Amino acid sequence: KAKESAAANYKFFAEYMNKENHSRLELESALRSAMKNNEFSLHYQPIINITNQKILGFEALLRWQHPHLGNISPEHFIPIAEDLGLINELGDWVFCHALEQLREWKTNISQEFYIAINLSAKQLQSNTLVTSLVNTIEEYQINPQNIHIEITETSVISDPEMAVKKLKKLRDIGFKISIDDFGTGQSSLNYLKKFPINTIKIDKTFVKSAESDQVDMAIVKAVLSIAESMDLAVVAEGVETKSQEKLLLGEGCKIGQGYLYSKPLPASQVKQLFNRKLRLVE
Ligand code: C2E
Ligand code: MG
Ligand code: MG
Ligand code: MG
């Protein structure tokens, strides 16, 4: 009996703590004050045309550095921000900062250059999302064509009809829509048919295993083939090795993102990437 309840207590305790060993309560209270304490920043990871190693754009990735708790992964704190009702404010902050950065880069980049911005499920449900995004592109005088909105399949499952409507609105305004982590959610193929998307991002788990696992390889091929017939762009996520790149190129995948090219970097370090091709090691 005592053993059982000790085990139950431990399980409770373990669930209460996240992977980085901060309690949920600790993270909640820290998150509530993170915005006013300036603890958020954006990192940018290049998205590469792998046929010529040119940078097509950057994905903005949110970072939270707490003075005592350290760096906390967005995979941990985004769901908490959603639960606490902080996600819209945080999402607006991300959008403003990414656009401000894009405007600063605009002078030395091409017309097609873009910034990819992640939207969470709760942001997509918000009634103020569209007006807020429109106000921000007007404020920073950014063409919505230069913004790729990334959503995941799991972020639309709670209300797919509403999501389709909202994404169509965004596409009509001129934003590009990408489906992130493609293949990891449910009804991926169904979403391809219903959602107004421009780009598929193949999840890194498939890219990672394509060389060693025939099924993962088959999935990568199938996604590329469907995308081609639907006239969608495909980005391979999590490209870490030359041999993965070679395999992707061989299958006709032209766009990649991953540590092979660059880790996500603060804006101050991104400037150096603009003036050179990205191949660092041969
Ligand atoms: P994501 O949108 O799929 O972003 C790609 C993730 O893969 C990033 O993790 C990136 O650092 C990581 N990555 C890039 N290249 C490689 C590689 O070669 N190998 C491996 N193993 N990983 C690679 P990160 O920055 O920790 O972000 C995790 C997730 O958090 C993102 O996944 C996205 O879903 C969410 N996220 C990040 N920033 C935001 C944001 O501003 N808003 C919202 N709503 N979600 C965000
Ligand atoms: Mg993303
Ligand atoms: Mg992804
Ligand atoms: Mg992800």
Short mmCIF file of C-alpha atoms and ligand atoms in Angstrom, two decimals:
data_model
loop_
_atom_site.label_atom_id
_atom_site.label_comp_id
_atom_site.label_asym_id
_atom_site.label_seq_id
_atom_site.Cartn_x
_atom_site.Cartn_y
_atom_site.Cartn_z
CA LYS A 1 0.00 0.00 0.00
CA ALA A 2 2.66 2.46 1.08
CA LYS A 3 4.69 1.52 -1.97
CA GLU A 4 1.72 2.08 -4.24
CA SER A 5 0.96 5.48 -2.86
CA ALA A 6 4.62 6.44 -3.05
CA ALA A 7 4.57 5.43 -6.70
CA ALA A 8 1.38 7.42 -7.28
CA ASN A 9 2.89 10.42 -5.55
CA TYR A 10 5.98 10.14 -7.66
CA LYS A 11 3.94 9.91 -10.83
CA PHE A 12 2.00 12.98 -9.81
CA PHE A 13 5.22 14.76 -9.02
CA ALA A 14 6.84 13.71 -12.30
CA GLU A 15 3.89 14.94 -14.30
CA TYR A 16 3.96 18.14 -12.37
CA MET A 17 7.53 18.83 -13.40
CA ASN A 18 8.46 19.38 -17.01
CA LYS A 19 11.49 17.85 -18.68
CA GLU A 20 13.75 20.65 -17.58
CA ASN A 21 12.76 20.09 -13.95
CA HIS A 22 10.96 23.34 -13.39
CA SER A 23 7.58 22.98 -11.81
CA ARG A 24 4.60 23.99 -13.82
CA LEU A 25 3.71 26.60 -11.20
CA GLU A 26 7.19 28.04 -11.32
CA LEU A 27 7.01 28.32 -15.10
CA GLU A 28 3.54 29.83 -14.97
CA SER A 29 4.51 32.63 -12.65
CA ALA A 30 7.76 33.24 -14.52
CA LEU A 31 5.89 33.35 -17.82
CA ARG A 32 3.44 35.94 -16.52
CA SER A 33 6.23 38.42 -15.97
CA ALA A 34 8.50 37.38 -18.85
CA MET A 35 7.09 39.89 -21.33
CA LYS A 36 7.53 42.98 -19.19
CA ASN A 37 10.98 41.77 -18.12
CA ASN A 38 12.12 41.52 -21.76
CA GLU A 39 13.04 37.86 -21.51
CA PHE A 40 11.87 36.90 -25.00
CA SER A 41 13.87 37.11 -28.18
CA LEU A 42 13.71 35.71 -31.68
CA HIS A 43 16.25 33.53 -33.39
CA TYR A 44 16.27 33.07 -37.13
CA GLN A 45 17.09 29.92 -39.06
CA PRO A 46 17.73 30.11 -42.81
CA ILE A 47 15.62 28.19 -45.29
CA ILE A 48 17.82 27.18 -48.20
CA ASN A 49 17.44 26.48 -51.88
CA ILE A 50 19.55 23.31 -51.78
CA THR A 51 20.17 23.32 -55.52
CA ASN A 52 22.32 26.47 -55.21
CA GLN A 53 22.70 27.02 -51.44
CA LYS A 54 20.99 30.41 -51.57
CA ILE A 55 18.93 31.68 -48.65
CA LEU A 56 15.22 31.93 -49.49
CA GLY A 57 14.12 33.23 -46.12
CA PHE A 58 14.26 32.66 -42.38
CA GLU A 59 12.02 31.01 -39.85
CA ALA A 60 11.55 33.09 -36.71
CA LEU A 61 11.85 30.92 -33.58
CA LEU A 62 10.90 32.21 -30.18
CA ARG A 63 13.40 32.03 -27.33
CA TRP A 64 12.77 32.53 -23.63
CA GLN A 65 15.72 33.12 -21.36
CA HIS A 66 14.78 33.41 -17.71
CA PRO A 67 17.44 34.85 -15.34
CA HIS A 68 17.26 31.84 -12.97
CA LEU A 69 15.49 29.09 -14.87
CA GLY A 70 17.68 29.52 -17.96
CA ASN A 71 16.60 28.77 -21.51
CA ILE A 72 13.22 27.17 -21.76
CA SER A 73 12.14 25.46 -24.96
CA PRO A 74 9.14 26.84 -26.84
CA GLU A 75 7.83 23.30 -26.90
CA HIS A 76 7.41 23.62 -23.13
CA PHE A 77 6.26 27.18 -22.67
CA ILE A 78 3.99 27.72 -25.70
CA PRO A 79 1.36 25.27 -24.35
CA ILE A 80 1.55 26.97 -20.95
CA ALA A 81 1.19 30.40 -22.55
CA GLU A 82 -1.89 29.04 -24.33
CA ASP A 83 -3.37 27.74 -21.06
CA LEU A 84 -2.72 31.02 -19.28
CA GLY A 85 -4.30 33.08 -22.04
CA LEU A 86 -0.98 34.77 -22.80
CA ILE A 87 -0.50 33.38 -26.28
CA ASN A 88 -2.16 36.17 -28.25
CA GLU A 89 -0.07 38.83 -26.61
CA LEU A 90 3.03 36.70 -27.11
CA GLY A 91 2.07 35.91 -30.70
CA ASP A 92 1.60 39.61 -31.44
CA TRP A 93 5.01 40.30 -29.94
CA VAL A 94 6.59 37.65 -32.22
CA PHE A 95 4.84 39.03 -35.28
CA CYS A 96 5.86 42.64 -34.59
CA HIS A 97 9.48 41.76 -33.91
CA ALA A 98 9.80 39.49 -36.94
CA LEU A 99 8.36 42.18 -39.20
CA GLU A 100 10.55 44.85 -37.72
CA GLN A 101 13.52 42.60 -38.46
CA LEU A 102 12.33 41.90 -41.98
CA ARG A 103 12.00 45.62 -42.64
CA GLU A 104 15.54 46.13 -41.45
CA TRP A 105 16.83 43.38 -43.78
CA LYS A 106 14.69 44.50 -46.71
CA THR A 107 17.27 46.82 -48.20
CA ASN A 108 19.70 44.05 -49.17
CA ILE A 109 17.39 41.21 -50.08
CA SER A 110 15.30 39.98 -53.00
CA GLN A 111 11.59 40.53 -53.60
CA GLU A 112 10.79 36.90 -52.79
CA PHE A 113 12.68 36.79 -49.51
CA TYR A 114 10.43 35.73 -46.66
CA ILE A 115 10.06 35.27 -42.95
CA ALA A 116 8.21 32.21 -41.67
CA ILE A 117 6.25 32.70 -38.46
CA ASN A 118 4.68 29.94 -36.35
CA LEU A 119 1.10 30.23 -35.20
CA SER A 120 -0.26 28.06 -32.41
CA ALA A 121 -3.73 26.52 -32.23
CA LYS A 122 -5.08 29.13 -29.83
CA GLN A 123 -3.83 31.99 -31.97
CA LEU A 124 -5.68 30.57 -34.93
CA GLN A 125 -8.85 30.48 -32.83
CA SER A 126 -8.53 34.11 -31.78
CA ASN A 127 -11.08 36.54 -33.23
CA THR A 128 -8.52 39.30 -33.34
CA LEU A 129 -5.84 37.37 -35.24
CA VAL A 130 -6.60 38.66 -38.72
CA THR A 131 -6.97 42.33 -37.77
CA SER A 132 -3.89 42.16 -35.63
CA LEU A 133 -1.79 40.69 -38.47
CA VAL A 134 -3.16 43.19 -40.98
CA ASN A 135 -2.45 46.12 -38.68
CA THR A 136 1.10 44.93 -38.19
CA ILE A 137 1.91 44.51 -41.90
CA GLU A 138 0.54 48.01 -42.47
CA GLU A 139 2.53 49.43 -39.61
CA TYR A 140 5.79 47.94 -40.89
CA GLN A 141 4.85 48.29 -44.57
CA ILE A 142 5.54 44.67 -45.34
CA ASN A 143 4.01 42.86 -48.29
CA PRO A 144 2.10 39.84 -46.91
CA GLN A 145 3.66 37.75 -49.72
CA ASN A 146 6.88 37.95 -47.74
CA ILE A 147 5.29 36.31 -44.71
CA HIS A 148 4.83 32.55 -44.48
CA ILE A 149 2.42 31.57 -41.73
CA GLU A 150 3.27 28.13 -40.33
CA ILE A 151 0.55 26.03 -38.78
CA THR A 152 0.61 22.40 -37.72
CA GLU A 153 -1.98 19.76 -38.46
CA THR A 154 -2.62 19.36 -34.74
CA SER A 155 -3.36 23.07 -34.38
CA VAL A 156 -6.40 22.77 -36.63
CA ILE A 157 -8.02 19.56 -35.39
CA SER A 158 -10.21 21.16 -32.73
CA ASP A 159 -12.13 23.15 -35.33
CA PRO A 160 -11.05 22.48 -38.90
CA GLU A 161 -13.93 24.45 -40.50
CA MET A 162 -13.03 27.59 -38.59
CA ALA A 163 -9.36 27.07 -39.41
CA VAL A 164 -10.08 26.73 -43.14
CA LYS A 165 -12.11 29.95 -43.09
CA LYS A 166 -9.46 31.89 -41.26
CA LEU A 167 -6.59 30.58 -43.36
CA LYS A 168 -8.50 31.44 -46.54
CA LYS A 169 -8.90 34.97 -45.23
CA LEU A 170 -5.19 35.19 -44.59
CA ARG A 171 -4.39 33.80 -48.01
CA ASP A 172 -6.77 36.27 -49.67
CA ILE A 173 -4.91 39.08 -47.95
CA GLY A 174 -1.73 37.71 -49.51
CA PHE A 175 -0.01 35.75 -46.76
CA LYS A 176 1.52 32.40 -47.71
CA ILE A 177 0.50 29.38 -45.65
CA SER A 178 2.79 26.49 -44.72
CA ILE A 179 1.81 23.28 -43.04
CA ASP A 180 4.47 22.50 -40.44
CA ASP A 181 5.68 19.11 -39.13
CA PHE A 182 3.81 17.50 -42.00
CA GLY A 183 3.04 13.82 -41.54
CA THR A 184 3.12 13.76 -37.75
CA GLY A 185 -0.53 14.69 -37.18
CA GLN A 186 -3.73 12.97 -38.13
CA SER A 187 -5.51 13.12 -41.51
CA SER A 188 -2.56 14.81 -43.17
CA LEU A 189 -3.89 14.01 -46.62
CA ASN A 190 -7.33 15.31 -45.78
CA TYR A 191 -5.84 18.65 -44.73
CA LEU A 192 -3.90 18.89 -47.97
CA LYS A 193 -7.18 18.77 -49.82
CA LYS A 194 -9.12 21.20 -47.63
CA PHE A 195 -6.57 23.77 -46.54
CA PRO A 196 -5.43 26.72 -48.63
CA ILE A 197 -1.70 26.02 -48.38
CA ASN A 198 1.37 26.98 -50.39
CA THR A 199 4.08 24.95 -48.72
CA ILE A 200 4.51 21.60 -46.99
CA LYS A 201 7.27 21.26 -44.41
CA ILE A 202 8.19 17.58 -44.12
CA ASP A 203 8.76 16.82 -40.46
CA LYS A 204 12.32 16.20 -39.36
CA THR A 205 11.58 12.70 -38.10
CA PHE A 206 11.05 11.54 -41.71
CA VAL A 207 14.12 13.36 -42.96
CA LYS A 208 16.20 11.82 -40.20
CA SER A 209 15.15 8.24 -40.90
CA ALA A 210 14.75 8.33 -44.67
CA GLU A 211 18.22 6.86 -45.20
CA SER A 212 17.75 3.91 -42.89
CA ASP A 213 14.02 3.22 -43.02
CA GLN A 214 12.22 2.29 -46.22
CA VAL A 215 8.85 3.46 -44.93
CA ASP A 216 10.16 6.92 -44.02
CA MET A 217 11.81 7.09 -47.43
CA ALA A 218 8.52 6.14 -49.09
CA ILE A 219 6.71 8.87 -47.13
CA VAL A 220 9.23 11.51 -48.21
CA LYS A 221 8.82 10.42 -51.83
CA ALA A 222 5.05 10.40 -51.59
CA VAL A 223 4.92 13.89 -50.10
CA LEU A 224 7.19 15.21 -52.85
CA SER A 225 5.06 13.59 -55.49
CA ILE A 226 1.74 14.88 -54.12
CA ALA A 227 3.21 18.34 -53.66
CA GLU A 228 4.40 18.41 -57.23
CA SER A 229 1.01 17.53 -58.61
CA MET A 230 -0.67 20.10 -56.36
CA ASP A 231 1.93 22.72 -57.24
CA LEU A 232 3.04 23.16 -53.62
CA ALA A 233 6.55 23.92 -52.42
CA VAL A 234 8.22 21.40 -50.11
CA VAL A 235 10.71 22.22 -47.36
CA ALA A 236 12.61 19.36 -45.72
CA GLU A 237 13.03 20.14 -42.01
CA GLY A 238 15.93 19.01 -39.85
CA VAL A 239 18.52 18.44 -42.57
CA GLU A 240 21.66 17.64 -40.60
CA THR A 241 24.00 15.78 -42.96
CA LYS A 242 25.33 16.01 -46.48
CA SER A 243 24.04 12.54 -47.23
CA GLN A 244 20.51 13.53 -46.21
CA GLU A 245 20.79 16.55 -48.50
CA LYS A 246 22.02 14.38 -51.34
CA LEU A 247 19.17 11.95 -50.92
CA LEU A 248 16.61 14.79 -50.83
CA LEU A 249 18.08 16.38 -53.95
CA GLY A 250 17.96 13.02 -55.69
CA GLU A 251 14.24 12.82 -54.96
CA GLY A 252 13.64 16.30 -56.32
CA CYS A 253 13.36 18.18 -53.04
CA LYS A 254 14.70 21.68 -53.60
CA ILE A 255 14.34 23.39 -50.24
CA GLY A 256 15.87 22.48 -46.89
CA GLN A 257 16.28 23.78 -43.38
CA GLY A 258 18.49 22.37 -40.66
CA TYR A 259 21.73 22.35 -38.73
CA LEU A 260 23.67 21.41 -41.90
CA TYR A 261 23.13 24.99 -43.08
CA SER A 262 22.80 26.86 -39.82
CA LYS A 263 21.33 26.68 -36.36
CA PRO A 264 18.76 29.31 -35.46
CA LEU A 265 20.75 32.48 -34.79
CA PRO A 266 20.14 35.86 -33.17
CA ALA A 267 19.60 38.64 -35.72
CA SER A 268 23.03 40.09 -35.00
CA GLN A 269 24.66 36.92 -36.35
CA VAL A 270 22.34 36.55 -39.32
CA LYS A 271 23.82 39.54 -41.13
CA GLN A 272 27.00 37.60 -41.87
CA LEU A 273 25.03 34.88 -43.64
CA PHE A 274 23.64 37.23 -46.26
CA ASN A 275 26.88 37.89 -48.03
CA ARG A 276 28.11 34.38 -48.50
CA LYS A 277 26.90 31.06 -49.70
CA LEU A 278 25.97 28.78 -46.90
CA ARG A 279 28.06 25.71 -47.59
CA LEU A 280 30.34 25.75 -44.57
CA VAL A 281 31.87 22.31 -44.78
CA GLU A 282 32.32 20.31 -47.96
P1 C2E B 1 9.04 24.06 -35.66
O1 C2E B 1 8.23 25.21 -36.12
O2 C2E B 1 8.85 22.77 -36.36
O3 C2E B 1 10.54 24.57 -35.72
C1 C2E B 1 11.63 23.76 -36.07
C2 C2E B 1 12.36 23.26 -34.84
O4 C2E B 1 13.39 22.37 -35.23
C3 C2E B 1 13.06 24.39 -34.06
O5 C2E B 1 13.03 24.04 -32.69
C4 C2E B 1 14.48 24.31 -34.62
O6 C2E B 1 15.44 24.86 -33.75
C5 C2E B 1 14.65 22.81 -34.76
N1 C2E B 1 15.65 22.45 -35.77
C6 C2E B 1 16.06 23.14 -36.84
N2 C2E B 1 16.98 22.46 -37.55
C7 C2E B 1 17.16 21.29 -36.92
C8 C2E B 1 18.00 20.14 -37.19
O7 C2E B 1 18.75 20.07 -38.15
N3 C2E B 1 17.89 19.11 -36.30
C9 C2E B 1 17.05 19.15 -35.21
N4 C2E B 1 17.04 18.10 -34.40
N5 C2E B 1 16.26 20.22 -34.94
C10 C2E B 1 16.31 21.27 -35.79
P2 C2E B 1 12.67 25.09 -31.56
O8 C2E B 1 13.23 26.43 -31.92
O9 C2E B 1 13.02 24.49 -30.25
O10 C2E B 1 11.10 25.22 -31.67
C11 C2E B 1 10.27 24.14 -31.37
C12 C2E B 1 8.85 24.40 -31.76
O11 C2E B 1 8.28 25.45 -30.97
C13 C2E B 1 8.69 24.89 -33.20
O12 C2E B 1 8.75 23.79 -34.09
C14 C2E B 1 7.32 25.53 -33.13
O13 C2E B 1 6.32 24.56 -33.22
C15 C2E B 1 7.32 26.12 -31.72
N6 C2E B 1 7.64 27.56 -31.82
C16 C2E B 1 8.84 28.17 -31.92
N7 C2E B 1 8.71 29.51 -32.00
C17 C2E B 1 7.37 29.76 -31.97
C18 C2E B 1 6.57 30.96 -32.02
O14 C2E B 1 7.05 32.09 -32.18
N8 C2E B 1 5.20 30.80 -31.93
C19 C2E B 1 4.62 29.58 -31.81
N9 C2E B 1 3.29 29.52 -31.73
N10 C2E B 1 5.34 28.44 -31.78
C20 C2E B 1 6.69 28.52 -31.85
MG MG B 2 7.77 26.03 -37.85
MG MG B 3 8.45 21.83 -37.92
MG MG B 4 7.49 21.47 -34.42
#
